[in-house]
mmCIF file of C-alpha atoms in Angstrom:
data_model
loop_
_atom_site.group_PDB
_atom_site.id
_atom_site.type_symbol
_atom_site.label_atom_id
_atom_site.label_comp_id
_atom_site.label_asym_id
_atom_site.label_seq_id
_atom_site.Cartn_x
_atom_site.Cartn_y
_atom_site.Cartn_z
ATOM 1 C CA MET L 2 -53.099 83.766 58.687
ATOM 2 C CA ASN L 3 -55.970 81.414 57.245
ATOM 3 C CA PRO L 4 -55.368 80.766 53.019
ATOM 4 C CA SER L 5 -57.144 82.620 50.254
ATOM 5 C CA PRO L 6 -60.443 81.892 48.742
ATOM 6 C CA GLU L 7 -57.807 80.874 45.829
ATOM 7 C CA ALA L 8 -55.568 78.493 47.942
ATOM 8 C CA LEU L 9 -58.130 76.725 48.421
ATOM 9 C CA LEU L 10 -59.628 76.231 45.586
ATOM 10 C CA ARG L 11 -57.313 75.102 43.759
ATOM 11 C CA GLN L 12 -55.926 73.165 46.906
ATOM 12 C CA GLN L 13 -59.400 71.628 45.968
ATOM 13 C CA ASP L 14 -59.643 71.371 42.395
ATOM 14 C CA GLU L 15 -55.279 69.160 42.997
ATOM 15 C CA GLN L 16 -57.378 67.118 45.081
ATOM 16 C CA TRP L 17 -59.921 65.454 41.945
ATOM 17 C CA MET L 18 -57.414 66.605 39.895
ATOM 18 C CA ARG L 19 -55.203 63.579 41.832
ATOM 19 C CA GLU L 20 -58.725 61.221 41.721
ATOM 20 C CA ALA L 21 -58.640 62.101 38.355
ATOM 21 C CA ILE L 22 -55.232 61.341 36.991
ATOM 22 C CA GLN L 23 -55.332 57.861 39.413
ATOM 23 C CA LEU L 24 -58.919 57.398 37.858
ATOM 24 C CA ALA L 25 -57.420 57.147 34.422
ATOM 25 C CA HIS L 26 -54.233 54.996 35.464
ATOM 26 C CA SER L 27 -56.525 51.893 34.916
ATOM 27 C CA ALA L 28 -56.818 52.642 31.489
ATOM 28 C CA LEU L 29 -53.015 51.920 31.264
ATOM 29 C CA TYR L 30 -52.969 49.111 28.808
ATOM 30 C CA ILE L 31 -55.526 50.485 26.910
ATOM 31 C CA THR L 32 -56.047 52.770 25.073
ATOM 32 C CA SER L 33 -53.130 52.996 22.179
ATOM 33 C CA PRO L 34 -52.776 55.467 20.540
ATOM 34 C CA ASN L 35 -55.437 58.069 22.047
ATOM 35 C CA PRO L 36 -53.940 59.036 25.544
ATOM 36 C CA ARG L 37 -54.856 58.379 28.034
ATOM 37 C CA VAL L 38 -57.575 60.258 30.340
ATOM 38 C CA ALA L 39 -59.514 60.672 33.196
ATOM 39 C CA CYS L 40 -63.199 62.403 33.576
ATOM 40 C CA LEU L 41 -64.922 63.391 36.623
ATOM 41 C CA ILE L 42 -67.870 65.275 37.186
ATOM 42 C CA VAL L 43 -68.207 66.864 40.680
ATOM 43 C CA ARG L 44 -70.838 68.532 42.438
ATOM 44 C CA ASP L 45 -71.652 69.812 45.722
ATOM 45 C CA GLY L 46 -68.848 68.144 46.993
ATOM 46 C CA ARG L 47 -69.478 64.804 45.576
ATOM 47 C CA VAL L 48 -68.457 62.856 42.490
ATOM 48 C CA VAL L 49 -71.930 62.353 40.787
ATOM 49 C CA GLY L 50 -70.015 61.128 37.292
ATOM 50 C CA LYS L 51 -66.759 59.640 36.272
ATOM 51 C CA GLY L 52 -64.799 57.463 33.072
ATOM 52 C CA CYS L 53 -62.308 56.838 31.905
ATOM 53 C CA THR L 54 -61.107 57.397 27.520
ATOM 54 C CA GLN L 55 -61.803 52.975 26.251
ATOM 55 C CA ALA L 56 -60.676 51.657 22.927
ATOM 56 C CA VAL L 57 -59.086 53.128 20.558
ATOM 57 C CA GLY L 58 -63.616 54.242 19.085
ATOM 58 C CA GLN L 59 -64.561 53.521 21.674
ATOM 59 C CA ASP L 60 -66.166 56.205 24.172
ATOM 60 C CA HIS L 61 -63.237 58.602 25.411
ATOM 61 C CA ALA L 62 -63.671 60.049 29.645
ATOM 62 C CA GLU L 63 -66.027 62.834 29.138
ATOM 63 C CA VAL L 64 -68.446 61.449 27.092
ATOM 64 C CA GLN L 65 -68.075 58.271 29.216
ATOM 65 C CA ALA L 66 -68.764 60.201 32.793
ATOM 66 C CA ILE L 67 -71.778 62.291 31.206
ATOM 67 C CA LYS L 68 -73.175 58.846 30.190
ATOM 68 C CA ASP L 69 -72.466 57.249 34.689
ATOM 69 C CA ALA L 70 -74.225 60.782 35.989
ATOM 70 C CA LYS L 71 -76.918 60.724 33.708
ATOM 71 C CA ALA L 72 -77.447 56.809 34.735
ATOM 72 C CA ARG L 73 -77.167 58.664 38.443
ATOM 73 C CA VAL L 74 -78.568 61.257 38.748
ATOM 74 C CA PRO L 75 -81.040 63.824 37.020
ATOM 75 C CA ALA L 76 -79.210 65.327 33.630
ATOM 76 C CA GLU L 77 -79.788 68.828 34.555
ATOM 77 C CA ALA L 78 -77.818 68.633 37.732
ATOM 78 C CA LEU L 79 -75.431 68.445 35.550
ATOM 79 C CA ARG L 80 -75.459 71.960 35.074
ATOM 80 C CA GLY L 81 -73.368 73.763 37.105
ATOM 81 C CA ALA L 82 -71.479 71.622 37.953
ATOM 82 C CA THR L 83 -67.925 71.072 37.882
ATOM 83 C CA PHE L 84 -65.481 69.009 35.308
ATOM 84 C CA TYR L 85 -61.772 67.258 36.140
ATOM 85 C CA VAL L 86 -60.749 66.125 32.978
ATOM 86 C CA THR L 87 -57.010 64.874 32.063
ATOM 87 C CA LEU L 88 -56.276 66.310 28.942
ATOM 88 C CA GLU L 89 -58.113 69.439 27.078
ATOM 89 C CA PRO L 90 -61.475 67.699 25.367
ATOM 90 C CA CYS L 91 -60.097 66.924 21.967
ATOM 91 C CA SER L 92 -62.295 69.627 19.604
ATOM 92 C CA HIS L 93 -62.236 67.790 16.082
ATOM 93 C CA TYR L 94 -64.103 64.667 14.842
ATOM 94 C CA GLY L 95 -61.540 61.570 14.541
ATOM 95 C CA ARG L 96 -63.443 57.912 15.376
ATOM 96 C CA THR L 97 -64.715 59.732 17.402
ATOM 97 C CA PRO L 98 -66.872 64.283 18.003
ATOM 98 C CA PRO L 99 -65.553 66.184 19.678
ATOM 99 C CA CYS L 100 -65.462 65.986 23.112
ATOM 100 C CA VAL L 101 -65.965 69.610 23.950
ATOM 101 C CA ASP L 102 -69.781 69.319 22.709
ATOM 102 C CA ALA L 103 -70.695 66.775 24.461
ATOM 103 C CA VAL L 104 -69.041 68.844 27.724
ATOM 104 C CA ILE L 105 -70.400 72.224 26.607
ATOM 105 C CA ALA L 106 -74.332 70.829 26.642
ATOM 106 C CA CYS L 107 -73.867 69.871 30.136
ATOM 107 C CA GLN L 108 -74.084 73.076 30.747
ATOM 108 C CA PRO L 109 -71.216 73.166 33.301
ATOM 109 C CA ALA L 110 -69.322 76.249 35.413
ATOM 110 C CA ARG L 111 -66.555 75.188 36.024
ATOM 111 C CA VAL L 112 -63.936 72.782 33.824
ATOM 112 C CA VAL L 113 -60.135 71.873 34.903
ATOM 113 C CA ILE L 114 -58.269 70.553 33.222
ATOM 114 C CA ALA L 115 -54.272 69.071 33.856
ATOM 115 C CA MET L 116 -52.837 70.390 30.416
ATOM 116 C CA ARG L 117 -53.799 71.587 27.215
ATOM 117 C CA ASP L 118 -53.203 68.744 23.725
ATOM 118 C CA PRO L 119 -50.725 69.810 21.619
ATOM 119 C CA ASN L 120 -52.676 67.873 18.728
ATOM 120 C CA PRO L 121 -52.050 70.774 16.330
ATOM 121 C CA LEU L 122 -56.379 69.284 15.500
ATOM 122 C CA VAL L 123 -56.963 70.384 19.257
ATOM 123 C CA ALA L 124 -54.235 72.855 20.743
ATOM 124 C CA GLY L 125 -56.682 75.102 22.981
ATOM 125 C CA ARG L 126 -59.354 75.324 20.849
ATOM 126 C CA SER L 127 -61.623 73.021 23.306
ATOM 127 C CA ILE L 128 -60.462 75.704 26.286
ATOM 128 C CA THR L 129 -61.099 79.068 23.531
ATOM 129 C CA LYS L 130 -65.020 77.204 22.618
ATOM 130 C CA MET L 131 -65.977 76.431 26.401
ATOM 131 C CA GLN L 132 -64.954 79.951 27.148
ATOM 132 C CA GLN L 133 -66.671 81.480 24.511
ATOM 133 C CA ALA L 134 -69.268 78.945 25.797
ATOM 134 C CA GLY L 135 -69.398 81.114 29.177
ATOM 135 C CA ILE L 136 -67.438 77.740 31.188
ATOM 136 C CA GLU L 137 -65.067 79.417 33.334
ATOM 137 C CA VAL L 138 -61.531 77.120 32.749
ATOM 138 C CA ARG L 139 -58.369 75.924 34.663
ATOM 139 C CA SER L 140 -55.608 74.006 33.296
ATOM 140 C CA GLY L 141 -52.778 73.471 34.348
ATOM 141 C CA ILE L 142 -53.107 71.570 37.165
ATOM 142 C CA LEU L 143 -51.291 68.728 38.299
ATOM 143 C CA ALA L 144 -49.919 69.112 34.772
ATOM 144 C CA GLU L 145 -47.122 66.853 35.118
ATOM 145 C CA GLU L 146 -48.174 64.206 36.720
ATOM 146 C CA ALA L 147 -51.064 64.223 34.198
ATOM 147 C CA LEU L 148 -47.613 64.039 31.244
ATOM 148 C CA ALA L 149 -46.242 60.938 33.387
ATOM 149 C CA LEU L 150 -48.752 58.949 32.263
ATOM 150 C CA ASN L 151 -49.072 60.408 28.470
ATOM 151 C CA PRO L 152 -45.089 60.631 27.332
ATOM 152 C CA GLY L 153 -45.896 59.061 24.257
ATOM 153 C CA PHE L 154 -48.409 60.500 23.295
ATOM 154 C CA ILE L 155 -47.484 64.026 23.965
ATOM 155 C CA SER L 156 -43.423 63.442 22.495
ATOM 156 C CA ARG L 157 -45.399 61.978 19.592
ATOM 157 C CA MET L 158 -47.742 65.655 19.478
ATOM 158 C CA VAL L 159 -44.562 67.861 20.229
ATOM 159 C CA THR L 160 -40.918 66.145 18.202
ATOM 160 C CA LYS L 161 -43.599 63.801 15.227
ATOM 161 C CA ARG L 162 -41.440 60.378 17.971
ATOM 162 C CA PRO L 163 -42.222 58.082 20.524
ATOM 163 C CA TRP L 164 -40.810 58.473 23.579
ATOM 164 C CA LEU L 165 -38.371 55.350 23.736
ATOM 165 C CA ARG L 166 -37.462 54.120 27.625
ATOM 166 C CA SER L 167 -35.248 51.225 27.698
ATOM 167 C CA LYS L 168 -35.158 48.085 30.188
ATOM 168 C CA ILE L 169 -31.815 46.513 31.765
ATOM 169 C CA ALA L 170 -31.781 44.016 34.286
ATOM 170 C CA CYS L 171 -28.015 44.823 35.898
ATOM 171 C CA SER L 172 -25.800 44.507 38.642
ATOM 172 C CA MET L 173 -24.734 46.788 41.035
ATOM 173 C CA ASP L 174 -21.378 47.446 38.554
ATOM 174 C CA ALA L 175 -23.731 47.676 36.032
ATOM 175 C CA LYS L 176 -23.187 44.611 34.374
ATOM 176 C CA VAL L 177 -26.107 42.674 31.777
ATOM 177 C CA ALA L 178 -24.125 39.471 31.595
ATOM 178 C CA LEU L 179 -21.135 37.985 31.990
ATOM 179 C CA ALA L 180 -18.514 37.944 28.905
ATOM 180 C CA ASP L 181 -19.755 34.768 27.685
ATOM 181 C CA GLY L 182 -23.250 36.615 27.364
ATOM 182 C CA GLU L 183 -24.836 34.326 30.466
ATOM 183 C CA SER L 184 -27.360 36.595 31.406
ATOM 184 C CA LYS L 185 -31.037 34.728 32.976
ATOM 185 C CA TRP L 186 -31.110 35.739 35.171
ATOM 186 C CA ILE L 187 -29.488 38.892 36.951
ATOM 187 C CA THR L 188 -32.442 40.339 38.798
ATOM 188 C CA ALA L 189 -34.536 38.597 41.155
ATOM 189 C CA ALA L 190 -38.522 36.572 40.069
ATOM 190 C CA ALA L 191 -40.216 40.053 41.605
ATOM 191 C CA ALA L 192 -37.968 42.660 38.677
ATOM 192 C CA ARG L 193 -38.442 40.444 36.574
ATOM 193 C CA ALA L 194 -42.312 40.203 36.889
ATOM 194 C CA ASP L 195 -42.364 43.784 37.241
ATOM 195 C CA GLY L 196 -40.903 44.381 33.535
ATOM 196 C CA GLN L 197 -44.315 42.685 32.612
ATOM 197 C CA HIS L 198 -45.553 46.416 33.805
ATOM 198 C CA TRP L 199 -43.471 48.005 31.363
ATOM 199 C CA ARG L 200 -43.759 45.851 28.651
ATOM 200 C CA ALA L 201 -48.065 45.816 28.398
ATOM 201 C CA ARG L 202 -47.823 49.305 28.617
ATOM 202 C CA SER L 203 -45.983 50.525 25.550
ATOM 203 C CA CYS L 204 -47.411 50.543 21.918
ATOM 204 C CA VAL L 205 -44.267 47.962 21.183
ATOM 205 C CA VAL L 206 -41.349 46.039 22.636
ATOM 206 C CA LEU L 207 -38.631 47.098 20.415
ATOM 207 C CA THR L 208 -34.914 44.683 20.459
ATOM 208 C CA GLY L 209 -31.988 43.831 17.524
ATOM 209 C CA ILE L 210 -31.173 41.631 15.711
ATOM 210 C CA GLY L 211 -28.500 39.990 17.958
ATOM 211 C CA THR L 212 -31.094 39.982 21.100
ATOM 212 C CA VAL L 213 -33.114 37.068 19.326
ATOM 213 C CA LEU L 214 -30.849 35.284 17.977
ATOM 214 C CA ALA L 215 -28.960 34.797 20.871
ATOM 215 C CA ASP L 216 -31.568 34.516 24.208
ATOM 216 C CA ASP L 217 -35.063 33.479 20.944
ATOM 217 C CA PRO L 218 -37.030 35.747 23.413
ATOM 218 C CA LEU L 219 -41.183 35.834 23.001
ATOM 219 C CA LEU L 220 -40.604 39.493 24.158
ATOM 220 C CA ASN L 221 -44.572 39.718 25.299
ATOM 221 C CA VAL L 222 -46.689 40.479 28.341
ATOM 222 C CA ARG L 223 -46.691 37.644 31.025
ATOM 223 C CA ALA L 224 -47.726 38.064 34.401
ATOM 224 C CA VAL L 225 -50.273 40.900 33.470
ATOM 225 C CA GLU L 226 -53.821 40.714 32.634
ATOM 226 C CA THR L 227 -54.135 42.711 29.658
ATOM 227 C CA PRO L 228 -56.512 42.781 27.354
ATOM 228 C CA ARG L 229 -54.177 44.092 24.446
ATOM 229 C CA GLN L 230 -50.355 42.574 24.162
ATOM 230 C CA PRO L 231 -47.658 44.864 22.746
ATOM 231 C CA ILE L 232 -46.910 44.815 18.616
ATOM 232 C CA ARG L 233 -43.272 42.528 18.892
ATOM 233 C CA ALA L 234 -40.506 44.860 16.513
ATOM 234 C CA VAL L 235 -36.509 44.052 15.396
ATOM 235 C CA ILE L 236 -34.119 45.800 14.347
ATOM 236 C CA ASP L 237 -32.524 43.570 11.065
ATOM 237 C CA ARG L 238 -30.441 45.543 8.848
ATOM 238 C CA ARG L 239 -29.941 42.482 6.871
ATOM 239 C CA PHE L 240 -32.652 39.946 7.086
ATOM 240 C CA ILE L 241 -31.976 36.893 8.960
ATOM 241 C CA ILE L 242 -33.968 36.286 10.976
ATOM 242 C CA ASP L 243 -34.985 32.880 11.896
ATOM 243 C CA GLU L 244 -38.580 32.157 10.703
ATOM 244 C CA LYS L 245 -39.112 29.108 13.400
ATOM 245 C CA ALA L 246 -37.838 32.450 15.775
ATOM 246 C CA ALA L 247 -40.049 32.320 18.985
ATOM 247 C CA LEU L 248 -41.589 35.388 19.168
ATOM 248 C CA PHE L 249 -43.338 34.918 15.460
ATOM 249 C CA ASN L 250 -46.441 33.354 17.875
ATOM 250 C CA GLY L 251 -49.720 34.607 16.508
ATOM 251 C CA GLY L 252 -49.152 38.477 17.535
ATOM 252 C CA PRO L 253 -47.920 41.098 14.567
ATOM 253 C CA VAL L 254 -44.097 41.542 14.393
ATOM 254 C CA TRP L 255 -42.473 44.359 12.407
ATOM 255 C CA LEU L 256 -39.823 43.228 11.130
ATOM 256 C CA PHE L 257 -36.876 46.809 10.075
ATOM 257 C CA VAL L 258 -34.884 45.583 7.676
ATOM 258 C CA GLU L 259 -32.375 47.409 5.515
ATOM 259 C CA ASP L 260 -33.873 49.616 2.764
ATOM 260 C CA ARG L 261 -32.170 47.733 -1.144
ATOM 261 C CA ALA L 262 -33.475 44.554 -3.586
ATOM 262 C CA LEU L 263 -34.337 41.777 -1.411
ATOM 263 C CA THR L 264 -33.034 38.523 -3.188
ATOM 264 C CA ALA L 265 -35.108 35.828 -4.433
ATOM 265 C CA ALA L 266 -35.128 33.749 -1.850
ATOM 266 C CA GLU L 267 -35.833 36.803 0.431
ATOM 267 C CA GLN L 268 -38.882 37.643 -1.494
ATOM 268 C CA GLN L 269 -39.912 34.367 -0.867
ATOM 269 C CA LYS L 270 -39.025 34.073 3.057
ATOM 270 C CA GLU L 271 -41.366 37.711 3.614
ATOM 271 C CA ALA L 272 -44.718 35.927 1.693
ATOM 272 C CA ARG L 273 -44.570 33.306 4.355
ATOM 273 C CA LEU L 274 -43.911 35.666 7.306
ATOM 274 C CA VAL L 275 -46.227 38.066 6.186
ATOM 275 C CA GLN L 276 -48.720 35.222 5.698
ATOM 276 C CA GLU L 277 -48.252 32.974 7.568
ATOM 277 C CA LYS L 278 -46.890 34.693 10.608
ATOM 278 C CA ASN L 279 -48.463 38.294 11.558
ATOM 279 C CA ALA L 280 -45.354 39.974 10.124
ATOM 280 C CA ARG L 281 -43.985 43.049 8.281
ATOM 281 C CA LEU L 282 -41.372 43.560 6.200
ATOM 282 C CA ILE L 283 -40.139 47.888 6.712
ATOM 283 C CA LYS L 284 -38.097 49.435 4.875
ATOM 284 C CA ILE L 285 -35.503 52.038 6.446
ATOM 285 C CA PRO L 286 -32.436 53.789 4.364
ATOM 286 C CA LEU L 287 -28.623 53.686 5.949
ATOM 287 C CA SER L 288 -27.281 56.455 8.898
ATOM 288 C CA ASP L 289 -26.141 58.412 7.596
ATOM 289 C CA ARG L 290 -24.211 59.300 10.443
ATOM 290 C CA HIS L 291 -20.165 58.856 10.666
ATOM 291 C CA GLY L 292 -18.148 55.541 11.572
ATOM 292 C CA ALA L 293 -22.403 54.404 11.523
ATOM 293 C CA SER L 294 -22.390 53.171 7.605
ATOM 294 C CA GLU L 295 -23.391 49.632 8.112
ATOM 295 C CA ALA L 296 -26.439 51.258 11.245
ATOM 296 C CA LEU L 297 -30.440 51.503 10.428
ATOM 297 C CA ASP L 298 -30.894 55.229 10.242
ATOM 298 C CA LEU L 299 -33.200 55.224 13.426
ATOM 299 C CA ARG L 300 -34.266 58.150 13.918
ATOM 300 C CA ALA L 301 -35.855 56.506 10.339
ATOM 301 C CA VAL L 302 -37.333 53.830 12.984
ATOM 302 C CA MET L 303 -38.075 56.592 15.342
ATOM 303 C CA ALA L 304 -40.218 58.428 12.655
ATOM 304 C CA TYR L 305 -41.997 55.502 10.543
ATOM 305 C CA LEU L 306 -43.312 54.083 14.055
ATOM 306 C CA ALA L 307 -44.789 57.578 14.550
ATOM 307 C CA ASP L 308 -46.491 57.661 11.459
ATOM 308 C CA ASN L 309 -48.264 54.849 12.382
ATOM 309 C CA GLU L 310 -49.352 55.953 15.634
ATOM 310 C CA ILE L 311 -46.703 54.626 17.345
ATOM 311 C CA ASN L 312 -47.276 56.722 21.555
ATOM 312 C CA GLU L 313 -44.702 54.348 23.611
ATOM 313 C CA VAL L 314 -42.019 51.704 23.235
ATOM 314 C CA HIS L 315 -40.526 49.734 25.805
ATOM 315 C CA LEU L 316 -36.566 48.859 23.810
ATOM 316 C CA GLU L 317 -35.185 45.686 25.394
ATOM 317 C CA ALA L 318 -32.046 45.466 23.466
ATOM 318 C CA GLY L 319 -27.930 44.754 24.177
ATOM 319 C CA PRO L 320 -25.652 46.901 24.670
ATOM 320 C CA ARG L 321 -24.976 47.415 20.568
ATOM 321 C CA LEU L 322 -28.446 48.738 19.882
ATOM 322 C CA ASN L 323 -28.392 50.872 23.695
ATOM 323 C CA ALA L 324 -25.768 52.962 22.577
ATOM 324 C CA ALA L 325 -26.824 53.198 18.862
ATOM 325 C CA PHE L 326 -30.346 55.043 20.008
ATOM 326 C CA LEU L 327 -28.265 56.645 23.153
ATOM 327 C CA GLU L 328 -25.552 58.620 20.807
ATOM 328 C CA ALA L 329 -29.037 58.966 18.594
ATOM 329 C CA ASN L 330 -30.564 61.135 21.057
ATOM 330 C CA LEU L 331 -33.261 59.375 21.507
ATOM 331 C CA MET L 332 -33.001 57.364 24.278
ATOM 332 C CA ASP L 333 -35.515 59.144 26.250
ATOM 333 C CA GLU L 334 -35.483 57.013 29.638
ATOM 334 C CA VAL L 335 -33.488 54.747 30.954
ATOM 335 C CA LEU L 336 -34.859 52.026 34.059
ATOM 336 C CA MET L 337 -33.071 50.105 35.041
ATOM 337 C CA TYR L 338 -32.962 46.802 37.436
ATOM 338 C CA MET L 339 -30.853 46.752 39.441
ATOM 339 C CA ALA L 340 -29.319 43.761 41.725
ATOM 340 C CA PRO L 341 -26.912 43.381 44.746
ATOM 341 C CA LYS L 342 -24.933 41.196 42.533
ATOM 342 C CA ILE L 343 -21.518 42.445 42.362
ATOM 343 C CA ILE L 344 -20.402 40.175 38.345
ATOM 344 C CA GLY L 345 -16.533 41.665 37.402
ATOM 345 C CA PRO L 346 -15.501 41.248 34.378
ATOM 346 C CA GLY L 347 -19.171 41.721 31.499
ATOM 347 C CA ARG L 348 -20.602 43.299 29.729
ATOM 348 C CA GLU L 349 -22.102 46.581 29.992
ATOM 349 C CA ALA L 350 -25.415 47.502 29.215
ATOM 350 C CA PHE L 351 -23.950 50.123 26.238
ATOM 351 C CA ALA L 352 -21.380 49.419 23.894
ATOM 352 C CA LEU L 353 -19.693 53.034 23.737
ATOM 353 C CA SER L 354 -16.696 54.966 22.616
ATOM 354 C CA PRO L 355 -14.360 56.016 25.619
ATOM 355 C CA LEU L 356 -15.428 60.000 25.883
ATOM 356 C CA GLN L 357 -12.645 62.021 25.972
ATOM 357 C CA ARG L 358 -13.536 64.441 29.111
ATOM 358 C CA LEU L 359 -16.498 64.012 31.843
ATOM 359 C CA SER L 360 -18.310 67.766 31.055
ATOM 360 C CA GLU L 361 -19.210 64.450 27.304
ATOM 361 C CA ALA L 362 -21.087 62.974 29.200
ATOM 362 C CA ARG L 363 -24.896 61.733 28.897
ATOM 363 C CA GLN L 364 -26.809 63.202 31.842
ATOM 364 C CA MET L 365 -30.230 62.533 32.678
ATOM 365 C CA VAL L 366 -31.911 62.586 36.257
ATOM 366 C CA PHE L 367 -33.201 59.861 37.777
ATOM 367 C CA PHE L 368 -37.465 61.350 38.708
ATOM 368 C CA GLU L 369 -37.784 57.438 40.633
ATOM 369 C CA GLN L 370 -36.389 54.597 43.239
ATOM 370 C CA GLN L 371 -38.309 52.007 44.617
ATOM 371 C CA LEU L 372 -37.318 48.321 46.324
ATOM 372 C CA VAL L 373 -38.721 45.609 44.176
ATOM 373 C CA GLY L 374 -38.267 42.320 45.819
ATOM 374 C CA THR L 375 -34.023 42.053 46.471
ATOM 375 C CA ASP L 376 -33.896 44.392 43.948
ATOM 376 C CA ILE L 377 -34.332 48.236 42.632
ATOM 377 C CA ARG L 378 -36.069 50.139 40.175
ATOM 378 C CA LEU L 379 -34.347 53.647 39.699
ATOM 379 C CA SER L 380 -35.754 55.758 36.620
ATOM 380 C CA ALA L 381 -34.301 58.161 34.795
ATOM 381 C CA ARG L 382 -34.719 61.103 31.576
ATOM 382 C CA ASP L 383 -33.633 63.372 29.474
ATOM 383 C CA ALA L 384 -34.641 66.714 32.143
ATOM 384 C CA GLN L 385 -34.383 68.708 28.770
ATOM 385 C CA ARG L 386 -36.596 67.112 26.733
ATOM 386 C CA TRP L 387 -38.897 66.023 29.056
ATOM 387 C CA GLN L 388 -39.875 70.172 29.878
ATOM 388 C CA ALA L 389 -39.610 70.468 26.878
ATOM 389 C CA MET L 390 -42.924 68.419 26.425
ATOM 390 C CA LEU L 391 -44.329 70.661 30.040
ATOM 391 C CA ALA L 392 -43.961 73.787 28.618
ATOM 392 C CA ALA L 393 -46.209 72.486 25.272
ATOM 393 C CA ILE L 394 -48.632 71.595 27.674
ATOM 394 C CA SER L 395 -48.041 74.015 29.460
ATOM 395 C CA GLU L 396 -48.780 77.160 27.479
#
């Protein structure tokens, strides 16, 4: 039986949308805090314009595509074309004018959208506006693939907090270090280089003061070409970080400390770090969770990050902080590089309390596995949270 016209049209839409999503990957490192978006303008079976969202304050994908098309074909050729956009065009004035108006002005016949924008300032308004202008709009084409490009932005819009991804390097018996803390290097060079990509796409690379004191890491992006470095951030409740720490290398560093009055010496230290090291001290209340009276409220940390337009948080921390984020139900994804080594007694990835029953275990789902050099990269995420976000962009 031959496919129906509707089935053929959907196949065509998926083909072009897949190309648009691939194009959006080229903007992976540059758009924050905006989402990574691409737009293709298709006329008579060929692309006449394409574009990606640029750095903040510059053109969005639709405007880029329209400019590209007008440089290739007469402006009237856009009339009756089809726009393929990986996210619903914006409908509000922000750092740039509404993209939906630029799209409508081209008088396309159809606009195909991968996912609706859950931003309360958009939330379907652009779709309605285009439909009222006589444009056929189809949404939900490869929505999950588009979501994978922007989990942080969608999370921030839907749940008011960033998407947190914990990167862990471990042995086959799930040890992240020897008993004495030695961990360099469990995984091979290829896996370590691959991990740089995940730093580069994040807005913040977050760690704990224990890791800073033990390893003195830079936490910056290396081995990947990127026009911007993510912010480095440290959970440092007692404000004991060394002013000579390697991560103070010119880029911004955020320090999350306990919300209390600083001593005179600490005030002087803060002033030096702010003036000389591009640091920011952020006071966070202590957690009221049972047994966590001396820990910062990690939900308040995440709320602060969301308020400052942080989309993706890349956590590279020790067992205690990993466990704290997991127990606070704030860990959305685990990026695990597993080396073909067996260490024996050593440090676990999560310093968790023993469970009484196996049914109490935190359940995640694997969604990707990839051989990287001699190691394997395993990706798992919170399926319930993922489905909630997918529902929000598909309504």
